[in-house]
């Protein structure tokens, strides 16, 4: 069975551009999580969904960030406009239940110049 | 006070020795506890989960949970160079945390030949 799939794996963009990150959770998992990881701040939860509904977006840093989950097999995280401080690795994870085992995708390494 | 605390390391152990990694958490209502391994440039990989007080063994790994003292540890027996990685402790069920996990900043383990 395929694990969590993320695309693109690497993204280099210029400040002010729109960035869209994509995630496909493990089939049958009801929860989807978006994380950001940096050396300074470690692994931070941005937002999570249950059955395609956003439950907690308190970790979203500002209005430039938005996330959607239009169906059970697809989610996007969008940054518009992007800034150099958004440079990080963005992970998507999914789980069967909320505080149960989460499985991570390979991540998207974002560099904003 | 951070909600989940780990010593950042690096923790250096010789090959074949036991590596002991520790994690403390601040909230007594926490219900679920996880250890993830993260190699440099890779995504976190779940290696152990524990929900009840006591020990849980899986191969060379043993997770230990003490809810009264609010700590969880990971023992790695017969450490191998391939165990060299950053180990993240994650705690679920924190007060107000809903169904999300809170991660520590990780302990870097180096297994030396």
mmCIF file of C-alpha atoms in Angstrom:
data_model
loop_
_atom_site.group_PDB
_atom_site.id
_atom_site.type_symbol
_atom_site.label_atom_id
_atom_site.label_comp_id
_atom_site.label_asym_id
_atom_site.label_seq_id
_atom_site.Cartn_x
_atom_site.Cartn_y
_atom_site.Cartn_z
ATOM 1 C CA UNK A 1 0.000 0.000 0.000
ATOM 2 C CA UNK A 2 1.356 3.411 -0.917
ATOM 3 C CA UNK A 3 2.246 5.739 1.897
ATOM 4 C CA UNK A 4 1.537 9.452 2.064
ATOM 5 C CA UNK A 5 2.397 11.113 -1.227
ATOM 6 C CA UNK A 6 3.554 14.700 -1.521
ATOM 7 C CA UNK A 7 4.421 16.873 -4.470
ATOM 8 C CA UNK A 8 6.543 18.562 -5.479
ATOM 9 C CA UNK A 9 9.546 17.214 -3.550
ATOM 10 C CA UNK A 10 11.476 20.417 -4.072
ATOM 11 C CA UNK A 11 10.253 23.903 -4.880
ATOM 12 C CA UNK A 12 12.350 26.978 -5.493
ATOM 13 C CA UNK A 13 10.497 30.213 -6.032
ATOM 14 C CA UNK A 14 10.948 33.929 -5.761
ATOM 15 C CA UNK A 15 9.524 36.133 -3.067
ATOM 16 C CA UNK A 16 5.971 37.195 -3.835
ATOM 17 C CA UNK A 17 5.091 34.145 -5.904
ATOM 18 C CA UNK A 18 2.278 31.760 -5.061
ATOM 19 C CA UNK A 19 3.271 28.280 -3.907
ATOM 20 C CA UNK A 20 0.975 25.249 -3.787
ATOM 21 C CA UNK A 21 1.974 22.058 -2.021
ATOM 22 C CA UNK A 22 0.011 18.864 -2.519
ATOM 23 C CA UNK A 23 -0.678 15.803 -0.427
ATOM 24 C CA UNK A 24 -2.423 12.467 -0.874
ATOM 25 C CA UNK A 25 -3.025 10.695 2.461
ATOM 26 C CA UNK A 26 -3.004 6.964 3.024
ATOM 27 C CA UNK A 27 -6.264 5.490 1.800
ATOM 28 C CA UNK A 28 -8.770 5.102 4.625
ATOM 29 C CA UNK A 29 -7.088 7.549 6.985
ATOM 30 C CA UNK A 30 -9.545 10.102 8.341
ATOM 31 C CA UNK A 31 -7.046 12.626 9.647
ATOM 32 C CA UNK A 32 -4.602 14.730 7.672
ATOM 33 C CA UNK A 33 -1.958 16.990 9.169
ATOM 34 C CA UNK A 34 0.292 19.674 7.674
ATOM 35 C CA UNK A 35 3.590 20.382 9.444
ATOM 36 C CA UNK A 36 6.501 22.723 8.859
ATOM 37 C CA UNK A 37 10.027 21.882 10.002
ATOM 38 C CA UNK A 38 12.918 24.298 10.408
ATOM 39 C CA UNK A 39 16.174 24.082 12.317
ATOM 40 C CA UNK A 40 15.144 26.944 14.567
ATOM 41 C CA UNK A 41 11.601 25.889 15.441
ATOM 42 C CA UNK A 42 11.577 22.143 14.883
ATOM 43 C CA UNK A 43 8.405 20.397 13.717
ATOM 44 C CA UNK A 44 5.344 22.617 13.971
ATOM 45 C CA UNK A 45 1.743 21.651 13.265
ATOM 46 C CA UNK A 46 0.103 24.116 10.905
ATOM 47 C CA UNK A 47 -3.388 22.679 10.450
ATOM 48 C CA UNK A 48 -5.230 19.397 10.575
ATOM 49 C CA UNK A 49 -8.370 17.980 8.999
ATOM 50 C CA UNK A 50 -10.809 15.304 10.072
ATOM 51 C CA UNK A 51 -12.985 13.829 7.337
ATOM 52 C CA UNK A 52 -11.980 16.700 5.046
ATOM 53 C CA UNK A 53 -13.046 19.375 7.555
ATOM 54 C CA UNK A 54 -10.424 21.733 9.047
ATOM 55 C CA UNK A 55 -10.398 21.190 12.806
ATOM 56 C CA UNK A 56 -7.549 23.316 14.105
ATOM 57 C CA UNK A 57 -5.681 25.934 12.083
ATOM 58 C CA UNK A 58 -4.153 27.724 15.056
ATOM 59 C CA UNK A 59 -0.675 26.880 13.818
ATOM 60 C CA UNK A 60 -1.082 28.650 10.494
ATOM 61 C CA UNK A 61 1.407 31.512 10.777
ATOM 62 C CA UNK A 62 -0.615 34.182 8.995
ATOM 63 C CA UNK A 63 -3.238 34.868 6.376
ATOM 64 C CA UNK A 64 -0.768 34.203 3.592
ATOM 65 C CA UNK A 65 -1.194 30.513 4.373
ATOM 66 C CA UNK A 66 -4.303 28.575 3.452
ATOM 67 C CA UNK A 67 -5.157 24.887 3.257
ATOM 68 C CA UNK A 68 -7.964 22.922 1.672
ATOM 69 C CA UNK A 69 -9.091 19.329 1.541
ATOM 70 C CA UNK A 70 -11.691 19.007 -1.221
ATOM 71 C CA UNK A 71 -11.945 15.224 -0.874
ATOM 72 C CA UNK A 72 -10.610 12.338 1.199
ATOM 73 C CA UNK A 73 -7.638 11.735 -1.061
ATOM 74 C CA UNK A 74 -6.264 15.215 -1.686
ATOM 75 C CA UNK A 75 -5.164 18.289 0.221
ATOM 76 C CA UNK A 76 -3.312 21.469 -0.675
ATOM 77 C CA UNK A 77 -1.331 24.007 1.309
ATOM 78 C CA UNK A 78 -1.003 27.351 -0.408
ATOM 79 C CA UNK A 79 1.262 30.276 0.402
ATOM 80 C CA UNK A 80 0.445 33.563 -1.300
ATOM 81 C CA UNK A 81 2.535 35.661 -1.439
ATOM 82 C CA UNK A 82 5.585 33.671 -0.393
ATOM 83 C CA UNK A 83 8.417 35.195 1.648
ATOM 84 C CA UNK A 84 12.003 34.028 2.313
ATOM 85 C CA UNK A 85 11.098 33.182 5.923
ATOM 86 C CA UNK A 86 8.681 30.569 4.601
ATOM 87 C CA UNK A 87 11.645 28.480 3.488
ATOM 88 C CA UNK A 88 11.350 25.142 5.274
ATOM 89 C CA UNK A 89 10.431 21.514 4.772
ATOM 90 C CA UNK A 90 6.681 20.987 4.724
ATOM 91 C CA UNK A 91 5.370 17.576 5.719
ATOM 92 C CA UNK A 92 1.967 16.053 5.334
ATOM 93 C CA UNK A 93 0.938 13.195 7.623
ATOM 94 C CA UNK A 94 -2.158 11.064 7.995
ATOM 95 C CA UNK A 95 -3.638 8.823 10.653
ATOM 96 C CA UNK A 96 -6.633 6.566 11.246
ATOM 97 C CA UNK A 97 -7.613 8.398 14.419
ATOM 98 C CA UNK A 98 -6.628 11.801 15.713
ATOM 99 C CA UNK A 99 -4.023 11.118 18.355
ATOM 100 C CA UNK A 100 -2.995 7.780 17.038
ATOM 101 C CA UNK A 101 -0.022 6.868 14.922
ATOM 102 C CA UNK A 102 0.720 9.419 12.237
ATOM 103 C CA UNK A 103 2.550 8.501 9.059
ATOM 104 C CA UNK A 104 4.538 11.146 7.270
ATOM 105 C CA UNK A 105 5.044 11.830 3.619
ATOM 106 C CA UNK A 106 8.505 12.508 2.171
ATOM 107 C CA UNK A 107 8.077 16.268 2.507
ATOM 108 C CA UNK A 108 8.437 19.263 0.217
ATOM 109 C CA UNK A 109 11.578 21.336 0.592
ATOM 110 C CA UNK A 110 10.585 24.925 -0.139
ATOM 111 C CA UNK A 111 13.127 27.624 -0.843
ATOM 112 C CA UNK A 112 11.914 31.177 -1.309
ATOM 113 C CA UNK A 113 14.564 33.483 -2.752
ATOM 114 C CA UNK B 1 7.937 25.619 29.967
ATOM 115 C CA UNK B 2 7.845 23.623 26.754
ATOM 116 C CA UNK B 3 5.116 21.020 26.542
ATOM 117 C CA UNK B 4 7.437 18.251 25.361
ATOM 118 C CA UNK B 5 11.117 18.453 26.231
ATOM 119 C CA UNK B 6 14.080 16.482 24.980
ATOM 120 C CA UNK B 7 17.812 16.939 25.330
ATOM 121 C CA UNK B 8 19.039 18.021 21.908
ATOM 122 C CA UNK B 9 22.298 16.092 22.224
ATOM 123 C CA UNK B 10 24.245 14.900 20.437
ATOM 124 C CA UNK B 11 24.217 11.689 22.418
ATOM 125 C CA UNK B 12 27.219 9.597 21.444
ATOM 126 C CA UNK B 13 27.367 5.882 22.199
ATOM 127 C CA UNK B 14 29.750 3.190 21.005
ATOM 128 C CA UNK B 15 28.515 0.479 18.666
ATOM 129 C CA UNK B 16 26.898 -2.349 20.585
ATOM 130 C CA UNK B 17 26.031 -0.222 23.613
ATOM 131 C CA UNK B 18 22.583 0.728 24.905
ATOM 132 C CA UNK B 19 21.370 4.175 23.895
ATOM 133 C CA UNK B 20 18.910 5.814 26.285
ATOM 134 C CA UNK B 21 16.761 8.692 25.066
ATOM 135 C CA UNK B 22 14.499 10.620 27.388
ATOM 136 C CA UNK B 23 11.477 12.860 27.031
ATOM 137 C CA UNK B 24 9.373 14.737 29.572
ATOM 138 C CA UNK B 25 5.966 16.267 29.045
ATOM 139 C CA UNK B 26 4.036 18.865 30.953
ATOM 140 C CA UNK B 27 0.415 17.750 30.801
ATOM 141 C CA UNK B 28 -0.844 14.926 33.019
ATOM 142 C CA UNK B 29 -3.837 14.223 30.795
ATOM 143 C CA UNK B 30 -1.649 13.058 27.897
ATOM 144 C CA UNK B 31 -2.795 9.685 26.632
ATOM 145 C CA UNK B 32 -0.570 8.573 23.800
ATOM 146 C CA UNK B 33 3.170 8.632 23.266
ATOM 147 C CA UNK B 34 5.301 8.021 20.220
ATOM 148 C CA UNK B 35 8.916 7.844 19.143
ATOM 149 C CA UNK B 36 9.900 8.834 15.628
ATOM 150 C CA UNK B 37 13.264 8.426 13.972
ATOM 151 C CA UNK B 38 14.381 11.006 11.436
ATOM 152 C CA UNK B 39 17.444 10.598 9.279
ATOM 153 C CA UNK B 40 19.024 13.753 7.905
ATOM 154 C CA UNK B 41 17.045 15.002 4.925
ATOM 155 C CA UNK B 42 14.269 12.448 5.422
ATOM 156 C CA UNK B 43 10.813 12.449 6.966
ATOM 157 C CA UNK B 44 9.992 11.262 10.506
ATOM 158 C CA UNK B 45 9.415 7.513 10.704
ATOM 159 C CA UNK B 46 7.311 6.013 13.471
ATOM 160 C CA UNK B 47 9.236 3.385 15.423
ATOM 161 C CA UNK B 48 7.336 2.971 18.706
ATOM 162 C CA UNK B 49 4.015 3.847 20.274
ATOM 163 C CA UNK B 50 3.037 3.361 23.912
ATOM 164 C CA UNK B 51 -0.187 4.097 25.751
ATOM 165 C CA UNK B 52 0.109 2.418 29.169
ATOM 166 C CA UNK B 53 2.569 2.650 32.010
ATOM 167 C CA UNK B 54 5.453 0.227 31.835
ATOM 168 C CA UNK B 55 7.658 -1.139 29.109
ATOM 169 C CA UNK B 56 6.938 -2.056 25.515
ATOM 170 C CA UNK B 57 9.520 -3.971 23.534
ATOM 171 C CA UNK B 58 9.904 -4.300 19.768
ATOM 172 C CA UNK B 59 13.105 -5.905 18.604
ATOM 173 C CA UNK B 60 16.046 -3.820 19.791
ATOM 174 C CA UNK B 61 13.763 -0.986 20.888
ATOM 175 C CA UNK B 62 12.059 -0.611 24.266
ATOM 176 C CA UNK B 63 9.757 2.275 25.120
ATOM 177 C CA UNK B 64 9.164 3.044 28.775
ATOM 178 C CA UNK B 65 6.316 5.177 30.088
ATOM 179 C CA UNK B 66 5.856 6.612 33.566
ATOM 180 C CA UNK B 67 2.764 8.798 33.681
ATOM 181 C CA UNK B 68 3.177 9.688 37.360
ATOM 182 C CA UNK B 69 6.588 11.204 36.637
ATOM 183 C CA UNK B 70 5.536 12.403 33.195
ATOM 184 C CA UNK B 71 8.357 10.935 31.242
ATOM 185 C CA UNK B 72 8.782 8.532 28.387
ATOM 186 C CA UNK B 73 12.050 6.985 27.283
ATOM 187 C CA UNK B 74 13.408 4.930 24.422
ATOM 188 C CA UNK B 75 16.131 2.345 24.855
ATOM 189 C CA UNK B 76 18.027 1.046 21.857
ATOM 190 C CA UNK B 77 19.967 -2.131 22.573
ATOM 191 C CA UNK B 78 23.012 -3.225 20.580
ATOM 192 C CA UNK B 79 23.232 0.191 18.937
ATOM 193 C CA UNK B 80 24.334 0.197 15.315
ATOM 194 C CA UNK B 81 25.775 2.992 13.181
ATOM 195 C CA UNK B 82 22.529 2.846 11.198
ATOM 196 C CA UNK B 83 20.722 4.006 14.349
ATOM 197 C CA UNK B 84 22.449 7.378 14.046
ATOM 198 C CA UNK B 85 19.594 9.814 13.541
ATOM 199 C CA UNK B 86 17.450 12.356 15.357
ATOM 200 C CA UNK B 87 14.779 10.825 17.592
ATOM 201 C CA UNK B 88 11.582 12.798 18.088
ATOM 202 C CA UNK B 89 9.258 12.276 21.026
ATOM 203 C CA UNK B 90 5.584 13.034 20.371
ATOM 204 C CA UNK B 91 2.732 13.274 22.853
ATOM 205 C CA UNK B 92 -0.980 13.165 22.132
ATOM 206 C CA UNK B 93 -3.987 14.178 24.149
ATOM 207 C CA UNK B 94 -2.530 17.295 25.724
ATOM 208 C CA UNK B 95 -5.133 19.547 27.320
ATOM 209 C CA UNK B 96 -6.729 21.661 24.628
ATOM 210 C CA UNK B 97 -4.775 19.753 22.062
ATOM 211 C CA UNK B 98 -7.688 17.987 20.501
ATOM 212 C CA UNK B 99 -6.553 15.149 18.333
ATOM 213 C CA UNK B 100 -3.084 16.379 17.519
ATOM 214 C CA UNK B 101 0.424 15.385 18.540
ATOM 215 C CA UNK B 102 2.957 17.737 20.098
ATOM 216 C CA UNK B 103 6.549 17.018 19.150
ATOM 217 C CA UNK B 104 9.743 17.624 21.053
ATOM 218 C CA UNK B 105 12.686 19.166 19.274
ATOM 219 C CA UNK B 106 14.488 15.841 19.043
ATOM 220 C CA UNK B 107 17.654 14.209 20.339
ATOM 221 C CA UNK B 108 20.485 13.574 17.923
ATOM 222 C CA UNK B 109 22.019 10.128 18.415
ATOM 223 C CA UNK B 110 25.451 9.229 17.084
ATOM 224 C CA UNK B 111 26.587 5.622 17.215
ATOM 225 C CA UNK B 112 30.336 5.442 16.850
ATOM 226 C CA UNK B 113 32.351 2.538 15.476
#
